[in-house]
Short mmCIF file of C-alpha atoms and ligand atoms in Angstrom, two decimals:
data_model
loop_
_atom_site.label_atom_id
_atom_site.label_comp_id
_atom_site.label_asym_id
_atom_site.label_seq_id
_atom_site.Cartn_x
_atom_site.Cartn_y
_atom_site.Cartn_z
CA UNK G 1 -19.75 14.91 -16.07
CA UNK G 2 -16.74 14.22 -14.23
CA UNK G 3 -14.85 11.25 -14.00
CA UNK G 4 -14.81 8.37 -11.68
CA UNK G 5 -11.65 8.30 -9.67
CA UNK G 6 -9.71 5.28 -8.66
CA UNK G 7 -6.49 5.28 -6.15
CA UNK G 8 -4.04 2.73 -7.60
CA UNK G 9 -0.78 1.24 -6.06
CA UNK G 10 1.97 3.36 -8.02
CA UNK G 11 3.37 0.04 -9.18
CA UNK G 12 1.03 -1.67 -10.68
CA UNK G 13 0.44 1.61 -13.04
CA UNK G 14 4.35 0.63 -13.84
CA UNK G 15 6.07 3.40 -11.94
CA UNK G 16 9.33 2.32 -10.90
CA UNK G 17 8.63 2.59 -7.24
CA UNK G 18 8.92 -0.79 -5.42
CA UNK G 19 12.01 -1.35 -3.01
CA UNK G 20 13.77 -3.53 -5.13
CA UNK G 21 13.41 -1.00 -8.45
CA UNK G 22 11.92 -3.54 -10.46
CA UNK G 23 8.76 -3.57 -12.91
CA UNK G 24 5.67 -5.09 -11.59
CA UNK G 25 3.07 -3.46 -14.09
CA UNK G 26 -0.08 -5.27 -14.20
CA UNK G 27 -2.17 -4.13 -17.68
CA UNK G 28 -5.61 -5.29 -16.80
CA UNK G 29 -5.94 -2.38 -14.00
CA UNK G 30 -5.56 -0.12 -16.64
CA UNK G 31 -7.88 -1.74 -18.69
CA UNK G 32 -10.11 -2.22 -16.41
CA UNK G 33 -10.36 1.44 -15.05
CA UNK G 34 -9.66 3.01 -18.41
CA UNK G 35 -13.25 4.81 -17.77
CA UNK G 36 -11.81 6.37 -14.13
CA UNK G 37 -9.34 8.87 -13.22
CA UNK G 38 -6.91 7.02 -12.29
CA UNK G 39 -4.21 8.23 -9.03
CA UNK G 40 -1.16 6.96 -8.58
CA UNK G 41 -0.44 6.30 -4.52
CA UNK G 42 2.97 5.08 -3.04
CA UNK G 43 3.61 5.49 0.10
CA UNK G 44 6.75 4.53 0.52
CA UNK G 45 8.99 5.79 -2.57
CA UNK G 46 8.87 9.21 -1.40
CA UNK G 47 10.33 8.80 2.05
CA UNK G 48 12.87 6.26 1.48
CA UNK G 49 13.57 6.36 -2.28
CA UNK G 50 13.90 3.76 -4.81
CA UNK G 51 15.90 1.32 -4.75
CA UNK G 52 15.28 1.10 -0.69
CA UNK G 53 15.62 -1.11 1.96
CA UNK G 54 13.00 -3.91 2.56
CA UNK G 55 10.49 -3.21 5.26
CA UNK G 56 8.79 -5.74 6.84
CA UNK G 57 5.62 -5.69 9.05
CA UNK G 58 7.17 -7.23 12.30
CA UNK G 59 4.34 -8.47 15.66
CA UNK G 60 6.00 -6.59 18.57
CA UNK G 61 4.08 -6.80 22.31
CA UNK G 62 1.16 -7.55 20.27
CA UNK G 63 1.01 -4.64 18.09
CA UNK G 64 1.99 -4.89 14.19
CA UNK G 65 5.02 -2.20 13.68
CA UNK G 66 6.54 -1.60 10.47
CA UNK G 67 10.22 -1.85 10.80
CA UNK G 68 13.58 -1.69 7.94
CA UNK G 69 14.89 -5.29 7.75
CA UNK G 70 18.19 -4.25 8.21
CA UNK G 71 19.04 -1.03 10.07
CA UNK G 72 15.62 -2.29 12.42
CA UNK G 73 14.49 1.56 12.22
CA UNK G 74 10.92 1.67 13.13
CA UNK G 75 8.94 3.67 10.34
CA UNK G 76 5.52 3.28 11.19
CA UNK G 77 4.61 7.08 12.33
CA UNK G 78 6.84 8.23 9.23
CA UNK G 79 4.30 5.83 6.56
CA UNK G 80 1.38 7.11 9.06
CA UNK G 81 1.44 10.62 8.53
CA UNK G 82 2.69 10.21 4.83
CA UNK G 83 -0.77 7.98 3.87
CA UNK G 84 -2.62 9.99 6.20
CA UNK G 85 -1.71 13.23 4.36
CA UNK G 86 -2.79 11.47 1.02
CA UNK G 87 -6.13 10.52 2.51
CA UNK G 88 -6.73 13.68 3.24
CA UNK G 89 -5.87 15.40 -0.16
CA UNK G 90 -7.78 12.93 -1.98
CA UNK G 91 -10.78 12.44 -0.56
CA UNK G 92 -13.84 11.80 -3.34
CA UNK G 93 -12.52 8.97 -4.53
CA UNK G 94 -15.04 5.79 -5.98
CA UNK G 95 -12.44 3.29 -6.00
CA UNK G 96 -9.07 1.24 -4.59
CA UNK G 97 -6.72 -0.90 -5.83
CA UNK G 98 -3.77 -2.53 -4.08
CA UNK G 99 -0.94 -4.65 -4.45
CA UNK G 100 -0.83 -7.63 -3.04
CA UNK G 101 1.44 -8.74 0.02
CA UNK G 102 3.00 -5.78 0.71
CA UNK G 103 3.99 -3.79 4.04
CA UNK G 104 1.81 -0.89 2.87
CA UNK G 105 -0.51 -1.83 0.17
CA UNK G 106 -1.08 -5.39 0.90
CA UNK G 107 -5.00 -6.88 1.60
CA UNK G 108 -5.38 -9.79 4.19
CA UNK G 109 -1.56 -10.92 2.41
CA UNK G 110 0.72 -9.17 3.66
CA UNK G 111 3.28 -11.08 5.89
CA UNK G 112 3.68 -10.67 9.55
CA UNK G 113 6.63 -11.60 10.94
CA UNK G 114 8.17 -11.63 14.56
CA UNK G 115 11.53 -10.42 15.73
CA UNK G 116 13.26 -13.07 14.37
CA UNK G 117 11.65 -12.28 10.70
CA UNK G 118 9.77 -15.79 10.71
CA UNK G 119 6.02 -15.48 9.19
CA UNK G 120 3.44 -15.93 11.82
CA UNK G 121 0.42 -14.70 9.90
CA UNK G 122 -0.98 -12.38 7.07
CA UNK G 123 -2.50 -8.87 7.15
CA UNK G 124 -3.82 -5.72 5.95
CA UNK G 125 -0.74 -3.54 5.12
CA UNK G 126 0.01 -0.06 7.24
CA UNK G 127 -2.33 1.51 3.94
CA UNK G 128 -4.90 -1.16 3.68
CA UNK G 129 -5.89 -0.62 7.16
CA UNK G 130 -6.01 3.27 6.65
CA UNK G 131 -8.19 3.05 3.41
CA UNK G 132 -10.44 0.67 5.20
CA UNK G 133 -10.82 3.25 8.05
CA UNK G 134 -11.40 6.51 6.02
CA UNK G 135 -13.02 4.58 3.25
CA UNK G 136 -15.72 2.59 4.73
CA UNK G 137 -18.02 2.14 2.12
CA UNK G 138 -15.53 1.81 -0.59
CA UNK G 139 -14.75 -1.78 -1.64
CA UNK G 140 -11.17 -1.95 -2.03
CA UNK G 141 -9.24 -4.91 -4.50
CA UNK G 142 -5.88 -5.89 -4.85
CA UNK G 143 -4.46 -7.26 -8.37
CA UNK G 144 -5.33 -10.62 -7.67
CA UNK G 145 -8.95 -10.02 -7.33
CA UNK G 146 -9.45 -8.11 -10.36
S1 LIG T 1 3.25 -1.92 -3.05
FE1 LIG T 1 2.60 0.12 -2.43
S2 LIG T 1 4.31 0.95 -1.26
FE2 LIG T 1 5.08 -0.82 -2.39
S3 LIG T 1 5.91 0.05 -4.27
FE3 LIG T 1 3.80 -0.55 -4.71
S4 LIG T 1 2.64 1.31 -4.32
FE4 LIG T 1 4.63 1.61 -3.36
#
């Protein structure tokens, strides 16, 4: 019988993929899943590379955008079509887990900020929201709620 499948935020497997290049492995996703295929999903390493830029989930005319912190380049439709193409390649999947807070992966905690980068309230990431969509029945975690 085939395996159970899981979609995991590259970084908490350990790959060196988060903005700032640092480590934020978590071991108890692994342990937990150790049964389950498990799939390795970043978003954002492949289009902007690693070390990168912080992006930052900014309210603008009522809509959340996703925007670089300091160029102010707007990269939603770029992390769109790049999570949207993963959905689609990778679609039997039986589980998700997220890390917490951030612009993609983040559940209910990631920051929103307004122009002038001051928090007004916490979301689903740019991801989140597009897991949630194709992946109705699917509960989806972060780290913290393991
Ligand atoms: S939180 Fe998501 S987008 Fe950010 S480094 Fe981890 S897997 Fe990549």
């Amino acid at each position: 019988m085939s395996k159970k499948k899981v979609v995991v935020s590259a970084c908490l497997l350990g790959e060196i993929c988060r903005y700032d290049g640092k480590i934020k492995k978590v071991d108890k996703v692994l342990k937990l899943y150790k049964e389950y295929e498990i799939i390795p999903f970043c978003p954002e390493a492949p289009l902007f590379g690693t070390p990168r830029e912080r992006i930052n989930m900014v309210k603008i005319d009522g809509e959340n955008r996703i925007i670089t912190d300091i160029g102010n380049i707007d990269v939603t439709k770029l992390l769109e079509d790049e999570i949207y193409s993963f959905i689609e390649k990778n679609q039997n999947i039986d589980a998700i887990v997220l890390k917490s807070k951030s612009p993609s992966c983040g559940l209910g905690t990631t920051p929103i900020v307004d122009k002038n980068r001051q928090i007004i309230g916490y979301g689903d990431g740019i991801a989140t929201k597009f897991f949630k969509k194709y992946h109705k029945t699917i509960e989806i975690k972060d780290e913290m709620l393991l």
